[in-house]
Coordinates of C-alpha atoms in Angstrom, one line a residue:
M192 CA 72.2 -14.9 104.2
Q193 CA 69.5 -15.0 101.5
T194 CA 68.6 -11.4 102.1
A195 CA 72.2 -10.3 101.8
L196 CA 72.5 -12.2 98.5
I197 CA 69.4 -10.5 97.2
V198 CA 70.6 -7.1 98.2
S199 CA 74.0 -7.8 96.6
A200 CA 72.2 -8.7 93.4
L201 CA 70.2 -5.5 93.5
A202 CA 73.3 -3.5 94.0
G203 CA 74.9 -5.3 91.0
A204 CA 71.9 -4.5 88.8
W205 CA 72.0 -0.9 89.9
L206 CA 75.7 -0.6 89.1
A207 CA 75.3 -2.3 85.7
A208 CA 72.6 0.2 84.8
S209 CA 74.6 3.2 86.1
P210 CA 76.3 5.5 83.7
P211 CA 80.1 5.7 83.9
L212 CA 81.5 8.1 86.5
P213 CA 82.7 11.5 85.1
P214 CA 86.4 12.1 85.2
A215 CA 87.7 13.7 88.4
P216 CA 87.8 17.5 88.2
T217 CA 91.2 19.0 87.8
T218 CA 90.5 22.7 88.7
L219 CA 89.4 22.3 92.3
G220 CA 92.6 23.5 93.8
T221 CA 94.7 22.1 96.7
I222 CA 93.3 20.3 99.6
R223 CA 93.5 23.5 101.6
Q224 CA 91.6 25.4 98.9
Q225 CA 88.9 22.7 98.6
V226 CA 88.3 22.6 102.4
R227 CA 88.1 26.4 102.6
R228 CA 85.7 26.5 99.6
A229 CA 83.3 23.8 100.9
K230 CA 80.9 26.0 102.9
P231 CA 80.6 29.0 100.5
E232 CA 80.3 26.7 97.5
L233 CA 77.6 24.6 99.0
A234 CA 75.7 27.6 100.4
A235 CA 75.6 29.0 96.8
Q236 CA 73.8 25.9 95.4
P237 CA 70.2 26.8 94.4
T238 CA 68.7 23.3 94.7
L239 CA 69.3 20.1 96.6
D240 CA 70.3 18.4 93.4
D241 CA 73.0 21.0 92.7
Y242 CA 74.1 20.7 96.4
H243 CA 74.5 16.9 96.0
Q244 CA 76.3 17.3 92.7
S245 CA 78.8 19.8 93.9
P246 CA 82.4 18.7 93.8
F247 CA 82.9 20.6 97.1
Q248 CA 80.7 18.1 99.0
P249 CA 82.8 17.0 102.0
S250 CA 82.3 13.4 100.9
E251 CA 83.8 14.2 97.5
I252 CA 86.8 16.2 99.1
V253 CA 87.6 13.4 101.5
E254 CA 87.2 10.7 98.9
R255 CA 89.7 12.5 96.6
V256 CA 92.2 12.6 99.5
H257 CA 91.5 8.8 100.1
R258 CA 92.3 8.0 96.5
L259 CA 95.7 9.7 96.8
E260 CA 96.7 6.9 99.2
S261 CA 99.1 9.3 100.9
D262 CA 99.7 9.8 104.6
R263 CA 100.9 13.3 103.8
A264 CA 97.6 14.1 102.1
W265 CA 95.7 12.8 105.2
S266 CA 98.0 14.9 107.4
E267 CA 97.3 18.0 105.3
L268 CA 93.6 17.4 105.5
C269 CA 93.9 17.2 109.3
Q270 CA 95.7 20.5 109.4
E271 CA 93.2 22.2 107.2
L272 CA 90.2 20.9 109.1
A273 CA 91.7 22.0 112.4
L274 CA 91.9 25.5 111.1
L275 CA 88.3 25.8 110.1
P276 CA 85.8 27.6 112.3
D277 CA 83.3 25.3 114.0
D278 CA 80.4 26.3 111.7
E279 CA 82.5 25.1 108.7
L280 CA 84.1 22.1 110.4
E281 CA 80.7 20.6 111.2
L282 CA 80.1 20.1 107.5
F283 CA 82.8 17.4 107.6
E284 CA 81.3 15.5 110.6
D285 CA 79.9 12.5 108.9
E286 CA 83.1 12.0 106.8
I287 CA 85.3 12.3 109.9
R288 CA 83.2 9.8 111.8
K289 CA 83.6 7.0 109.2
P290 CA 85.8 4.3 110.7
D291 CA 87.9 4.1 107.5
H292 CA 88.6 7.8 107.7
L293 CA 89.3 7.9 111.4
R294 CA 92.0 5.4 110.9
H295 CA 93.9 8.0 108.8
L296 CA 92.9 11.1 110.7
A297 CA 94.9 11.4 113.9
C298 CA 93.1 14.7 114.5
G299 CA 89.6 13.0 114.2
P300 CA 88.8 12.6 117.9
A301 CA 89.7 16.2 118.7
L302 CA 87.7 17.5 115.8
L303 CA 84.7 15.5 116.8
T304 CA 84.9 16.9 120.3
R305 CA 84.7 20.4 118.8
I306 CA 81.8 19.5 116.6
T307 CA 79.8 18.0 119.5
A308 CA 80.4 21.2 121.5
Y309 CA 79.3 23.3 118.5
W310 CA 76.0 21.4 118.2
K311 CA 75.3 21.6 121.9
A312 CA 75.9 25.4 121.9
A313 CA 73.5 25.7 118.9
E314 CA 70.9 23.7 120.7
R315 CA 71.2 25.9 123.7
R316 CA 70.8 29.1 121.6
L317 CA 67.6 27.8 120.0
A318 CA 66.2 26.8 123.4
E319 CA 66.8 30.3 124.8
V320 CA 64.6 31.9 122.1
H321 CA 62.1 29.0 121.9
P322 CA 61.8 27.2 125.3
L323 CA 60.3 23.7 125.3
S324 CA 58.9 23.6 128.8
G325 CA 55.4 22.1 129.0
F326 CA 55.4 20.9 125.4
G327 CA 53.2 17.8 125.8
T328 CA 51.9 15.5 123.0
L329 CA 50.6 16.1 119.5
P330 CA 49.0 12.9 118.3
S331 CA 48.7 11.9 114.6
A332 CA 45.6 10.7 112.9
P333 CA 46.0 8.1 110.1
F334 CA 45.2 9.5 106.7
A335 CA 44.0 6.7 104.4
V336 CA 45.2 6.8 100.8
D337 CA 43.8 4.6 98.1
T338 CA 47.0 3.8 96.2
S339 CA 44.9 2.3 93.3
K340 CA 43.3 5.7 92.6
D341 CA 45.4 8.5 94.3
S342 CA 48.5 8.4 92.2
I343 CA 50.0 11.7 93.3
L344 CA 49.9 13.6 96.6
R345 CA 51.2 17.2 96.7
D346 CA 49.5 18.6 99.7
G347 CA 47.2 15.6 100.3
D348 CA 44.1 17.8 100.1
L349 CA 44.7 18.3 103.9
P350 CA 42.5 21.0 105.4
P351 CA 44.0 24.2 106.9
G352 CA 45.8 23.4 110.1
E353 CA 46.7 19.8 109.2
I354 CA 50.3 18.8 108.6
A355 CA 51.9 15.5 107.4
L356 CA 55.5 15.2 108.6
T357 CA 57.8 13.4 106.1
F358 CA 61.5 12.4 106.4
D359 CA 63.8 11.6 103.5
D360 CA 67.1 9.9 102.9
G361 CA 67.5 7.7 105.9
P362 CA 67.9 5.5 107.8
H363 CA 70.8 7.2 109.5
V364 CA 72.5 5.0 112.1
T365 CA 72.4 7.7 115.0
R366 CA 70.1 10.4 113.9
T367 CA 67.1 8.4 112.8
P368 CA 66.8 6.7 116.3
R369 CA 66.8 10.2 117.9
V370 CA 64.1 11.4 115.5
L371 CA 62.1 8.4 116.4
Q372 CA 62.4 9.2 120.1
I373 CA 61.4 12.8 119.6
L374 CA 58.3 11.7 117.6
A375 CA 57.4 9.1 120.2
D376 CA 57.7 11.6 123.1
A377 CA 55.2 13.8 121.2
G378 CA 52.9 10.9 120.2
I379 CA 53.4 11.6 116.5
K380 CA 53.6 9.2 113.5
A381 CA 55.3 10.3 110.3
T382 CA 56.2 9.0 106.9
F383 CA 59.8 8.0 106.1
F384 CA 61.1 7.7 102.6
E385 CA 64.2 5.5 102.8
I386 CA 67.0 5.1 100.3
G387 CA 67.5 1.5 99.4
R388 CA 71.3 1.3 100.0
N389 CA 70.9 3.1 103.4
A390 CA 68.1 0.7 104.4
S391 CA 70.4 -2.2 103.3
A392 CA 73.2 -0.8 105.4
H393 CA 71.1 -0.3 108.5
P394 CA 68.2 -2.8 108.4
E395 CA 67.8 -2.7 112.2
I396 CA 67.1 1.0 112.1
A397 CA 64.7 0.6 109.2
R398 CA 62.8 -2.0 111.2
R399 CA 62.7 0.3 114.2
V400 CA 61.0 2.9 112.1
L401 CA 58.3 0.5 111.0
A402 CA 58.0 -1.1 114.5
A403 CA 57.3 2.4 116.0
G404 CA 54.2 2.7 113.9
H405 CA 55.5 5.0 111.2
T406 CA 54.8 4.5 107.5
V407 CA 57.8 3.7 105.3
G408 CA 58.1 4.3 101.6
S409 CA 60.8 3.9 99.0
H410 CA 63.1 6.8 97.8
T411 CA 65.0 4.8 95.1
F412 CA 68.1 2.8 95.6
S413 CA 70.8 5.5 95.3
H414 CA 69.0 8.9 95.2
P415 CA 69.7 10.0 91.6
N416 CA 67.9 12.7 89.7
M417 CA 65.5 10.4 87.9
A418 CA 64.6 13.0 85.2
R419 CA 68.2 12.7 84.0
L420 CA 68.3 8.9 83.7
P421 CA 67.4 6.7 80.7
E422 CA 64.1 5.0 81.4
P423 CA 65.5 1.5 81.9
H424 CA 68.0 2.8 84.5
A425 CA 65.2 4.8 86.2
E426 CA 63.1 1.6 86.4
V427 CA 66.0 -0.3 88.0
E428 CA 66.4 2.5 90.5
M429 CA 62.8 2.3 91.5
E430 CA 62.5 -1.5 91.6
S431 CA 65.8 -2.1 93.4
G432 CA 65.0 0.7 95.9
D433 CA 61.6 -0.8 96.7
A434 CA 63.1 -4.3 97.0
A435 CA 66.1 -3.1 99.2
V436 CA 63.8 -1.2 101.6
S437 CA 61.3 -4.0 101.7
L438 CA 63.9 -6.7 102.4
A439 CA 65.4 -4.5 105.2
L440 CA 61.9 -4.3 106.7
G441 CA 61.4 -8.0 106.4
M442 CA 58.7 -7.6 103.8
K443 CA 58.3 -8.9 100.3
P444 CA 59.2 -6.5 97.5
G445 CA 56.2 -4.7 96.1
Q446 CA 54.4 -4.2 99.3
L447 CA 55.4 -0.6 100.1
P448 CA 52.5 1.7 99.3
F449 CA 54.3 5.0 98.8
F450 CA 57.2 6.3 96.7
R451 CA 59.0 9.7 96.5
F452 CA 61.2 10.9 93.6
P453 CA 64.5 12.3 94.7
Y454 CA 64.5 16.1 94.4
G455 CA 60.8 15.8 93.2
A456 CA 62.3 15.2 89.7
K457 CA 60.3 12.9 87.4
T458 CA 59.2 12.2 83.9
A459 CA 55.8 11.2 82.7
P460 CA 56.9 7.6 81.9
E461 CA 58.5 7.2 85.3
Q462 CA 55.3 8.5 87.1
S463 CA 53.3 6.0 85.0
F464 CA 55.7 3.2 86.0
V465 CA 55.2 4.0 89.7
A466 CA 51.4 4.1 89.3
R467 CA 51.3 0.8 87.4
H468 CA 53.1 -0.8 90.4
G469 CA 50.4 0.4 92.7
N470 CA 52.3 3.1 94.5
T471 CA 51.2 6.6 95.3
T472 CA 53.9 9.2 94.7
V473 CA 54.2 11.7 97.6
F474 CA 55.6 15.1 96.9
W475 CA 55.4 18.1 99.3
N476 CA 54.2 21.7 99.4
M477 CA 56.5 22.8 102.2
D478 CA 60.3 22.4 102.2
S479 CA 62.1 22.9 105.5
Q480 CA 65.3 23.6 103.6
D481 CA 67.1 21.5 106.2
W482 CA 69.5 20.3 103.6
K483 CA 70.9 23.8 103.2
I484 CA 70.1 25.7 106.4
R485 CA 72.5 24.2 108.9
D486 CA 72.1 26.7 111.8
P487 CA 69.2 25.4 113.9
H488 CA 67.8 28.8 114.8
R489 CA 67.7 29.9 111.1
L490 CA 66.2 26.5 110.2
F491 CA 63.5 27.0 112.8
L492 CA 62.6 30.4 111.3
S493 CA 62.6 28.8 107.8
V494 CA 60.0 26.2 109.0
L495 CA 57.9 28.9 110.6
A496 CA 57.9 30.8 107.3
E497 CA 56.7 27.7 105.5
L498 CA 53.9 27.1 108.0
D499 CA 52.8 30.7 107.7
R500 CA 52.8 30.5 103.9
A501 CA 51.1 27.2 103.3
Q502 CA 49.2 26.6 106.6
H503 CA 48.6 22.9 105.7
G504 CA 49.9 20.0 103.7
I505 CA 53.1 17.9 103.5
I506 CA 56.4 19.2 104.9
L507 CA 59.7 17.8 103.9
F508 CA 62.5 17.1 106.4
H509 CA 65.6 14.8 106.3
D510 CA 66.4 12.4 109.2
I511 CA 70.1 12.4 108.3
H512 CA 71.0 16.0 109.5
E513 CA 72.0 17.0 113.0
Q514 CA 70.2 20.4 112.6
T515 CA 67.0 18.6 111.8
V516 CA 67.2 16.5 115.0
I517 CA 67.9 19.7 117.1
V518 CA 65.0 21.7 115.6
L519 CA 62.4 19.0 115.5
P520 CA 61.1 19.3 119.1
H521 CA 60.8 23.1 118.6
V522 CA 58.8 22.6 115.4
L523 CA 56.4 20.2 117.1
A524 CA 56.0 22.6 120.0
E525 CA 55.1 25.3 117.5
L526 CA 52.6 23.1 115.8
R527 CA 51.0 22.4 119.2
A528 CA 51.0 26.2 120.0
R529 CA 49.2 26.9 116.8
H530 CA 46.6 24.1 117.5
M531 CA 47.6 22.3 114.4
K532 CA 47.0 18.6 113.8
T533 CA 49.3 16.0 112.3
V534 CA 48.4 13.1 110.1
V535 CA 50.3 10.1 108.9
F536 CA 49.7 8.5 105.4
V537 CA 48.6 4.9 105.4
A538 CA 47.4 2.7 102.6
A539 CA 43.6 2.3 102.6
A540 CA 43.9 -1.3 101.7
A541 CA 46.6 -4.0 101.4
K542 CA 48.2 -3.8 98.0
P543 CA 47.9 -7.5 97.0
G544 CA 44.8 -7.9 94.8
A545 CA 44.3 -4.2 94.3
P546 CA 43.2 -3.1 90.8
P547 CA 45.7 -1.5 88.4
A548 CA 46.2 2.2 88.9
G549 CA 44.2 4.4 86.5
P550 CA 45.3 7.8 85.2
A551 CA 47.3 9.9 87.6
R552 CA 45.1 11.7 90.1
E553 CA 46.6 14.4 92.3
R554 CA 45.6 15.4 95.9

């Protein structure tokens, strides 16, 4: 009960610091037009921030239908979703699965059956071109980071052939556990950067990540673009994110060693704030693009291109996407075939009593 009250207070502080929501757009078209435009509009977004801000996000489209409070609007949404090809319908999976939406979507179970079949077929196609037989394990070595001195990691100064796997935006109620099982089967530890409100919603999953021996860091409370926020609001995001993730893990706020800025967007004062709190900021030098590339085979090729380009360092994934879960075993098999090693970031020493962080130092 006490934890729930604390998290509620954190959410209240976050809402109080949040800027007012912009007015609803009026030029997006009918429900049919919005549903049909979702995939091409999202595919055209150049960055993850643009992708998340798009009014054609399925979550935004369905929320606009929800606000209409009209059975007719829900029926129209059902009709339009049913007409989509599978590779566009899957964009709406998470929205369809929400219990509150399923109550209004009579077509929901049939649509989810189609989506499940679509993902299974995509998984089979990937396995045909990149078989997994005889994969084996690929253990991780701990990589100690002195959070009092190493303020910023970009590639971690990892030597050629060493990779740190990182996962953002969870925990997800079904996909994070599957990622954990894949990593366990391969003997790998990774670093997970969790969003505070997601950790609060699924504390049991957050604790499973930690119990499995992975490192957990904070990724703010609500995943905003921090460079666009007033500094007081940004500080609330960082502090409430740290506290929410910590409480979900059964830890005291302030004990998490690592932080990641959403979208990698930061200001100098925000970076100083993180360093003063004894956290190391972890960026990346390889982006899987799993937020944008939804076809598992194309995603696998994207990851291979990043490995070919960088050959070492920190790679960014998201444990909230189905395509990431599907492609992950194949990526690990590729790392093993290339004789690469994996590392997991750990704090060199417990944070309590550590000296204040000095000037930002990058690795």
